[in-house]
PDB file of C-alpha atoms in Angstrom:
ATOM      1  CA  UNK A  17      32.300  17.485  -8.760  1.00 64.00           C
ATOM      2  CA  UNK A  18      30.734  19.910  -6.535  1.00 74.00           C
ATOM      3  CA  UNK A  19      30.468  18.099  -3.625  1.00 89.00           C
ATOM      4  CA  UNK A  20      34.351  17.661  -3.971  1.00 93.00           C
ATOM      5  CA  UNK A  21      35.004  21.169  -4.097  1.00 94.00           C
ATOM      6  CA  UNK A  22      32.984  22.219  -1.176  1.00 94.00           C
ATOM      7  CA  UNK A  23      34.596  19.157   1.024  1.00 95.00           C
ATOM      8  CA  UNK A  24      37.493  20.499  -0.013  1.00 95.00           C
ATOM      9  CA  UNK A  25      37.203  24.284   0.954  1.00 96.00           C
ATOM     10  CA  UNK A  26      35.496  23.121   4.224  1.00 95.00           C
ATOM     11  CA  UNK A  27      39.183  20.934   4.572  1.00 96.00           C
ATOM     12  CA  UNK A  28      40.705  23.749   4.166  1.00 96.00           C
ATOM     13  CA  UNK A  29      39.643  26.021   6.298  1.00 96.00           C
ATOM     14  CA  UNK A  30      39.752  23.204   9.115  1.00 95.00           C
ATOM     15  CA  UNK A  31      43.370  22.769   8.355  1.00 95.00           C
ATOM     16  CA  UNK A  32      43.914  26.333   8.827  1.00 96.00           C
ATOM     17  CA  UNK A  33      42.295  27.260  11.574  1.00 94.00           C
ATOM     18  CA  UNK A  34      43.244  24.500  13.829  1.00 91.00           C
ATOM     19  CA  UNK A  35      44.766  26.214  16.410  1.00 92.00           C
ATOM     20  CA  UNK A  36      41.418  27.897  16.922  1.00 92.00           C
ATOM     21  CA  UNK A  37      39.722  24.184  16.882  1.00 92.00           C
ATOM     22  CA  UNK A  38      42.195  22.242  18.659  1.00 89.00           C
ATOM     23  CA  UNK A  39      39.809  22.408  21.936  1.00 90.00           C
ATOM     24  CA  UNK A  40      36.646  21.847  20.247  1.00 91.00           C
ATOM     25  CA  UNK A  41      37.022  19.256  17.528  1.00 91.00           C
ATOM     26  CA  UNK A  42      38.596  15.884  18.196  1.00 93.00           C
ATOM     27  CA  UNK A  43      40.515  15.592  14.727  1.00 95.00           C
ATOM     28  CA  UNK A  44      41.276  11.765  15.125  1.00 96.00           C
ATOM     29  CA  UNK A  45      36.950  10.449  14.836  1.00 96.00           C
ATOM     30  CA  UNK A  46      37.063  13.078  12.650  1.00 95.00           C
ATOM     31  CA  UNK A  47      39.818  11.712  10.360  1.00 96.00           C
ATOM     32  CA  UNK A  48      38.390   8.310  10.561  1.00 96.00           C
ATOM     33  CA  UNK A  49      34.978   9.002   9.600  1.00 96.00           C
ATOM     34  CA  UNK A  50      34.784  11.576   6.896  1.00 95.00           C
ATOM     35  CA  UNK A  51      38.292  12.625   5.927  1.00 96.00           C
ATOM     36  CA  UNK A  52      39.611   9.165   5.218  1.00 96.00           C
ATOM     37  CA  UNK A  53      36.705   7.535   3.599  1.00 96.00           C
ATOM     38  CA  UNK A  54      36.133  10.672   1.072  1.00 95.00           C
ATOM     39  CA  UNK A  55      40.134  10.759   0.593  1.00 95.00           C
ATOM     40  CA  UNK A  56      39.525   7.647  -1.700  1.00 92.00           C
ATOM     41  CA  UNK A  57      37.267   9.433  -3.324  1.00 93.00           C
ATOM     42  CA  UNK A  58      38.352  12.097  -4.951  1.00 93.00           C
ATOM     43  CA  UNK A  59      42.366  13.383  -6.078  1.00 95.00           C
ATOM     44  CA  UNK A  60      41.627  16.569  -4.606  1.00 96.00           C
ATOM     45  CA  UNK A  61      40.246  15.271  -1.457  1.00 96.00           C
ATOM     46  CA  UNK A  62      43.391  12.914  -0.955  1.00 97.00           C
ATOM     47  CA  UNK A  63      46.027  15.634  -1.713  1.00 97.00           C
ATOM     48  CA  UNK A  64      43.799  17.969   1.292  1.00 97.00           C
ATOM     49  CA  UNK A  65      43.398  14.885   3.507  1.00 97.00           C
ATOM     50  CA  UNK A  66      47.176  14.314   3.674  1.00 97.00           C
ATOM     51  CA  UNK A  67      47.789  17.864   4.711  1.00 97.00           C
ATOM     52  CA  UNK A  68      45.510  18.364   7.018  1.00 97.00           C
ATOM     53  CA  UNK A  69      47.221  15.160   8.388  1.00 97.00           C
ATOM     54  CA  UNK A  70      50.434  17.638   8.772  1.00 95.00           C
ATOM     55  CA  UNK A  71      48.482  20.648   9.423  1.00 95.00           C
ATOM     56  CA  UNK A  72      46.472  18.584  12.611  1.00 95.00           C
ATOM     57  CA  UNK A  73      49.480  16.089  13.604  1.00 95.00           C
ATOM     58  CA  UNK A  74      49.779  18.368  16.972  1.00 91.00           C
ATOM     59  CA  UNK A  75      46.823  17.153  18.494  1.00 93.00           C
ATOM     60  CA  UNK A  76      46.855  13.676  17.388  1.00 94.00           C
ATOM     61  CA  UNK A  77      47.338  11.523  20.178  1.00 94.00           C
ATOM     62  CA  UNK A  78      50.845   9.261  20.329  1.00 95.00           C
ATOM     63  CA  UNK A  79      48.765   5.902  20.273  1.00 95.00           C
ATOM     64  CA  UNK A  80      46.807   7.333  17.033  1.00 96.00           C
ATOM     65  CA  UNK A  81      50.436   7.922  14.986  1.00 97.00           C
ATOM     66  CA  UNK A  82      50.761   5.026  13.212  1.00 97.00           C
ATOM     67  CA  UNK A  83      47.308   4.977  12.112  1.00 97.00           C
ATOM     68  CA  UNK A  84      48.471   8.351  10.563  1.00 97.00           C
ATOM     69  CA  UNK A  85      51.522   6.527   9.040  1.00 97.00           C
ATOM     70  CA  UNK A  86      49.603   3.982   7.798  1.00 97.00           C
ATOM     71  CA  UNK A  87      47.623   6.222   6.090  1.00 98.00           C
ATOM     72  CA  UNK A  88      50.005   8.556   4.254  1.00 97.00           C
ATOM     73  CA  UNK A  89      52.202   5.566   3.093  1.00 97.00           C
ATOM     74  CA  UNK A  90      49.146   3.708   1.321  1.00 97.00           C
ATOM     75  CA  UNK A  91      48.458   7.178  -0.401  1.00 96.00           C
ATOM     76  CA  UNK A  92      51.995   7.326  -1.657  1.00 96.00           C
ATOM     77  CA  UNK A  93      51.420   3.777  -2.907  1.00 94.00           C
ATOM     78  CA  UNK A  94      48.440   3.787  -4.106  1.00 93.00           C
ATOM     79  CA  UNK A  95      47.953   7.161  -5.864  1.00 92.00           C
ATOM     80  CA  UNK A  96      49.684   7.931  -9.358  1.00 91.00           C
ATOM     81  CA  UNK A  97      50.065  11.427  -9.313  1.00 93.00           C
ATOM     82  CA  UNK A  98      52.452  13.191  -8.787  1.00 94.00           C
ATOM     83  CA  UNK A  99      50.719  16.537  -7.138  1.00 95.00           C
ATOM     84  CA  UNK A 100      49.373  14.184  -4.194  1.00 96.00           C
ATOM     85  CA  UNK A 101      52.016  11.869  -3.969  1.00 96.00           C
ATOM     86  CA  UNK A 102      54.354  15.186  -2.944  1.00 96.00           C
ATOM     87  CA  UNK A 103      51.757  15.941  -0.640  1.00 97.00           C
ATOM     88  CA  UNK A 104      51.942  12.781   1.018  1.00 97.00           C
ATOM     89  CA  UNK A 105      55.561  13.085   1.083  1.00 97.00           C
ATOM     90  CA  UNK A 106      55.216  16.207   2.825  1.00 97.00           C
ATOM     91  CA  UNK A 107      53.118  15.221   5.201  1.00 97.00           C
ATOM     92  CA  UNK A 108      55.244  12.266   5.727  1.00 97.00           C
ATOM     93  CA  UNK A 109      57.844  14.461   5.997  1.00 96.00           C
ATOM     94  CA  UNK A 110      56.267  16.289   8.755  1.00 96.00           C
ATOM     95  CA  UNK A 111      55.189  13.078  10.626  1.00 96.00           C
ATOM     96  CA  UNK A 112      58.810  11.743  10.614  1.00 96.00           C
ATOM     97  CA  UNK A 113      59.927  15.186  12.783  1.00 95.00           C
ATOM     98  CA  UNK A 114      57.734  15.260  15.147  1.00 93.00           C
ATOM     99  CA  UNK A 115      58.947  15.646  18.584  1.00 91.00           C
ATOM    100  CA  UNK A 116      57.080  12.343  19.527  1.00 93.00           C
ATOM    101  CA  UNK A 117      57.610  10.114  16.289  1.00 94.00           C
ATOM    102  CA  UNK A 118      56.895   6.148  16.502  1.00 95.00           C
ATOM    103  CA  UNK A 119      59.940   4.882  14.862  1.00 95.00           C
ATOM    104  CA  UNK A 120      59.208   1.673  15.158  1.00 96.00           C
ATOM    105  CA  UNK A 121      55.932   2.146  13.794  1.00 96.00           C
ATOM    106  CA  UNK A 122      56.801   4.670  10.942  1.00 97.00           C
ATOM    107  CA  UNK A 123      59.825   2.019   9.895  1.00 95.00           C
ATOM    108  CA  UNK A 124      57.203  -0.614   8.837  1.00 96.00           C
ATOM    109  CA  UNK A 125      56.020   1.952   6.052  1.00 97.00           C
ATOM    110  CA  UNK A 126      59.738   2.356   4.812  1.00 95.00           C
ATOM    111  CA  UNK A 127      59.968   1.189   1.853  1.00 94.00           C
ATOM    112  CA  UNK A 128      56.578   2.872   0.472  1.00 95.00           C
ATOM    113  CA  UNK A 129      57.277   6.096   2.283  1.00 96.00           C
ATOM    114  CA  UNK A 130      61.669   6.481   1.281  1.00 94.00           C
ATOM    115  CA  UNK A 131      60.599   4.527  -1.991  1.00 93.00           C
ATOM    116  CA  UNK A 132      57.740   6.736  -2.846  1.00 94.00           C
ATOM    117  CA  UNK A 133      60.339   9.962  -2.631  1.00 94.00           C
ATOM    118  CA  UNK A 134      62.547   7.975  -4.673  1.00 93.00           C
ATOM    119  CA  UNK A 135      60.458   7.219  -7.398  1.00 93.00           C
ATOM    120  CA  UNK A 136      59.266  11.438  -7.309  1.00 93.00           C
ATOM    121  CA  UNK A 137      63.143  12.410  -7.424  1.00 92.00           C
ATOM    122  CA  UNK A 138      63.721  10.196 -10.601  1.00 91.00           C
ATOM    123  CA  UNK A 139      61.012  10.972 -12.503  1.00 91.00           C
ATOM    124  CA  UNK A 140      60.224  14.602 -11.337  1.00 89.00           C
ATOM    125  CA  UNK A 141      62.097  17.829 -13.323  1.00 87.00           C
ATOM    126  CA  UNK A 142      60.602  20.224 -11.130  1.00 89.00           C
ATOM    127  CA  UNK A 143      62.752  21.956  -8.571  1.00 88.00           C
ATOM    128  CA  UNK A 144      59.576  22.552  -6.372  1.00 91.00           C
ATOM    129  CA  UNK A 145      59.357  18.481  -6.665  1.00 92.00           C
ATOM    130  CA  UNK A 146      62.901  17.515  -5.855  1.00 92.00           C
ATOM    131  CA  UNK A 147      63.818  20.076  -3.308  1.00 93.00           C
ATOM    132  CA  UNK A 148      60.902  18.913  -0.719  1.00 94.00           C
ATOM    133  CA  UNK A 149      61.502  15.304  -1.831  1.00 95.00           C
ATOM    134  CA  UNK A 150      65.360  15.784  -1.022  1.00 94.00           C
ATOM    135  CA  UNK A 151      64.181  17.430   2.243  1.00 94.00           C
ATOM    136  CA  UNK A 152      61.669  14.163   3.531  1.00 95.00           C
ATOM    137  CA  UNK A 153      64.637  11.523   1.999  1.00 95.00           C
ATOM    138  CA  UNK A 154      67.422  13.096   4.463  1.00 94.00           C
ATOM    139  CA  UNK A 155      64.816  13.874   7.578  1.00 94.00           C
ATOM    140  CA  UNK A 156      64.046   9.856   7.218  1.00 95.00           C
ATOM    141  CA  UNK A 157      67.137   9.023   6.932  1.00 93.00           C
ATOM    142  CA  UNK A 158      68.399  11.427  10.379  1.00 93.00           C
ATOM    143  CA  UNK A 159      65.516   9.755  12.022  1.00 93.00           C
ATOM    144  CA  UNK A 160      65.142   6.080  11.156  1.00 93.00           C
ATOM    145  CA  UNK A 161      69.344   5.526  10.806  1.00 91.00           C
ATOM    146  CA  UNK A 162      70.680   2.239   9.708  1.00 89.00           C
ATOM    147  CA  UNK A 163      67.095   1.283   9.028  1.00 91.00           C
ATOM    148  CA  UNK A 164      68.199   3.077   5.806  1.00 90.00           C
ATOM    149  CA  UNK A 165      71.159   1.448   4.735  1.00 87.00           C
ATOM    150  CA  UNK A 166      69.173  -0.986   2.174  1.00 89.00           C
ATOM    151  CA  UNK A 167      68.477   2.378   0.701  1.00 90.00           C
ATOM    152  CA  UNK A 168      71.835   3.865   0.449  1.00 89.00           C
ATOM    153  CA  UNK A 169      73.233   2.474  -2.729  1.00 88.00           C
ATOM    154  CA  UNK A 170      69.951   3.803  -4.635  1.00 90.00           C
ATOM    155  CA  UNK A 171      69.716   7.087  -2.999  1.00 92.00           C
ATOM    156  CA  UNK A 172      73.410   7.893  -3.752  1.00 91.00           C
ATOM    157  CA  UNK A 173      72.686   6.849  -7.541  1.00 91.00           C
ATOM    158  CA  UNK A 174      70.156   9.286  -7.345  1.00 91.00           C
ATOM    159  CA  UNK A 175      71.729  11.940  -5.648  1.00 91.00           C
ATOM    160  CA  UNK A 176      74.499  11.690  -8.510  1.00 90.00           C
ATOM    161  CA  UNK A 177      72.065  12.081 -11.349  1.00 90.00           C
ATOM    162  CA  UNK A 178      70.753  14.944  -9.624  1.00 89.00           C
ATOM    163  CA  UNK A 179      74.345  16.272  -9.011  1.00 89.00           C
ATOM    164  CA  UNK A 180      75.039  15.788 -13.101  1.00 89.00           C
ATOM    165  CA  UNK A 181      71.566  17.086 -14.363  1.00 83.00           C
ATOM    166  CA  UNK A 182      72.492  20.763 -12.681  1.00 80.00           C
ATOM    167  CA  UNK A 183      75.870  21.002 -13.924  1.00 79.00           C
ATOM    168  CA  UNK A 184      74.789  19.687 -17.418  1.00 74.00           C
ATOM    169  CA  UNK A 185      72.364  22.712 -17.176  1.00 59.00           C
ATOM    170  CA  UNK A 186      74.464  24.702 -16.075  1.00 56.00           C
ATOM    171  CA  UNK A 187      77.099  23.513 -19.272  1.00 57.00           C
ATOM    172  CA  UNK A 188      74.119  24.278 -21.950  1.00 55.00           C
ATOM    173  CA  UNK A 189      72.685  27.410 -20.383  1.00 53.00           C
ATOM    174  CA  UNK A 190      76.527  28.854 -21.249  1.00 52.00           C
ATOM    175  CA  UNK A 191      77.863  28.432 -17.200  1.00 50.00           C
ATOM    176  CA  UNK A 192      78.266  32.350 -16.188  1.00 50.00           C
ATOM    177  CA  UNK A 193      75.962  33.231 -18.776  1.00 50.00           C
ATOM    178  CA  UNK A 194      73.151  32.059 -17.418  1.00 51.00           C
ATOM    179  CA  UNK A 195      70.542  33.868 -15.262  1.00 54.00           C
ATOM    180  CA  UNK A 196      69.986  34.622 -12.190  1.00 55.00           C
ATOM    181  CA  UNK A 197      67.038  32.349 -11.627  1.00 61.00           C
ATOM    182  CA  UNK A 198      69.105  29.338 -13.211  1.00 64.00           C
ATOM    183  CA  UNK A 199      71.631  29.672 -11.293  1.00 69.00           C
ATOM    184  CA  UNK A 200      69.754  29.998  -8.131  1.00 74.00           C
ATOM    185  CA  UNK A 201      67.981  27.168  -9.076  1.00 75.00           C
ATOM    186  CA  UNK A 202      71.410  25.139  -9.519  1.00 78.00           C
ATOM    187  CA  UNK A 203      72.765  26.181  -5.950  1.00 84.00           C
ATOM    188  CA  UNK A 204      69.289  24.719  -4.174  1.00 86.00           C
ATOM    189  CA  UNK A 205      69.407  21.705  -6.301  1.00 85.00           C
ATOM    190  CA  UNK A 206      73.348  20.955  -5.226  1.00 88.00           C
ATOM    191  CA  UNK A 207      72.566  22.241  -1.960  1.00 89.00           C
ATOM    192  CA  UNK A 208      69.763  20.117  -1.280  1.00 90.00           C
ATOM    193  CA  UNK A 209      71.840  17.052  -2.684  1.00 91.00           C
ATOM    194  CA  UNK A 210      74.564  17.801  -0.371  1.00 91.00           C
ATOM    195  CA  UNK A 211      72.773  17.843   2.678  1.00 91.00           C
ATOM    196  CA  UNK A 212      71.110  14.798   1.592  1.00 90.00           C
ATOM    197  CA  UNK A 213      74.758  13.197   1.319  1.00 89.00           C
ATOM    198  CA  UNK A 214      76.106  14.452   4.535  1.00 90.00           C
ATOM    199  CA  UNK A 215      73.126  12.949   6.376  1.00 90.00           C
ATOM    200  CA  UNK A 216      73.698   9.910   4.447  1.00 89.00           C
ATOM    201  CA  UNK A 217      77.547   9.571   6.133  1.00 88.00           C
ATOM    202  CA  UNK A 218      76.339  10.421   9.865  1.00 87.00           C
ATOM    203  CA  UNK A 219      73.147   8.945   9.984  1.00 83.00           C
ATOM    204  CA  UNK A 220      72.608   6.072   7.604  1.00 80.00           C
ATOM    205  CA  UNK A 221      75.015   3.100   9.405  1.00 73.00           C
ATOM    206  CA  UNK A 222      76.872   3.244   6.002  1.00 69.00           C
ATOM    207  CA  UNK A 223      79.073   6.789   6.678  1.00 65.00           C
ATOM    208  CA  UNK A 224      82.299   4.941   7.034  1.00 64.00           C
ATOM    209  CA  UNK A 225      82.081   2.823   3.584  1.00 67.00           C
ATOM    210  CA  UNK A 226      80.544   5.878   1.748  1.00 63.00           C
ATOM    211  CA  UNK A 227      83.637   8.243   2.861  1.00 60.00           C
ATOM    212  CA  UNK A 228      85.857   5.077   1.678  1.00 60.00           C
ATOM    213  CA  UNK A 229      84.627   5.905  -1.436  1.00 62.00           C
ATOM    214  CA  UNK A 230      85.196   9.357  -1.711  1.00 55.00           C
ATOM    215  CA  UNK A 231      87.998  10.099  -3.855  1.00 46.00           C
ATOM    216  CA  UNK A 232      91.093  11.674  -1.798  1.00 46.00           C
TER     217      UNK A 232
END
């Protein structure tokens, strides 16, 4: 309704002017006692209250991280749609690179947070779905390492599938015929999927028996 929209321009412009805020608003009592409890709310307000999760994570204190964590994981568990779910992942994403990351604390959300990006890749068509979903898989894996490597077997699955949907598009769009857009759209995709794969061999704890595999 109404209210919804308005919470959510006022989100908005908080998210974007935070540099501007950072000394005068304490984002974390903030977070706890509006954003969070409308998130539930409200689709729109969820999808804004996860970004302005990334947008804020700067200022939020190292002991208040997980809390963060915590909160982006049960949003990419909880909510079916695929619009917020991305923008969990993104934020997740973001959370995950941060120069002062909890990995111990962002490794108990795991399996929502790697299987939530999972479950996006597989059933997602869109290129501006899979490309930031690729990005967040391979940044988790870099940063969490053989914490992975439960996750490797389905991730290279998937990375396959994603590997034979462009060049079966690429097959049915006539190869060279194609245009330019397609095939732009091709190169990200197998780009994306490569980089995923490389990170998989030096970061995952499962390099050595994933180049054993490789074909000479």
């Amino acid at each position: 309704g109404g209210g919804a929209l308005l919470l959510d321009a006022c989100w908005s412009a908080l998210g974007w002017t935070h540099d501007e805020l950072c000394m005068k608003v304490d984002f974390m009592p903030l977070f706890r006692e509006l954003v969070a409890p409308h998130a539930a709310t409200s689709r729109l307000l969820c999808r804004r209250a996860v970004w302005l999760v990334g947008m804020w994570l700067r200022e939020v204190h190292v002991r208040d991280l997980p809390e963060c964590y915590a909160f982006v994981a049960g949003v990419i568990s909880d909510v079916d749609d695929v619009v917020v779910r991305l923008a969990a992942i993104e934020a997740a994403h973001k959370l995950v690179i941060d120069m002062h990351v909890q990995v111990d604390a962002f490794a108990q959300h795991i399996d929502t947070i790697l299987g939530g990006c999972l479950v996006v890749l597989r059933d997602s068509t869109s290129l501006d779905v899979r490309l930031p979903a690729l990005d967040a898989v391979a940044r988790i894996v870099a940063a969490l390492g053989d914490r992975c490597v439960t996750y490797v077997e389905h991730i290279i699955t998937l990375l396959g599938s994603l590997w034979q949907d462009a060049q079966r598009d690429d097959d049915q769009r006539g190869g060279s015929g194609s245009s330019g857009d397609d095939a732009g759209a091709r190169s990200l995709t197998c780009g994306a999927v490569l980089r995923t794969f490389g990170t998989l061999i030096s970061d995952s704890g499962a390099g050595e028996e994933l180049l054993q595999q490789c074909p000479d």
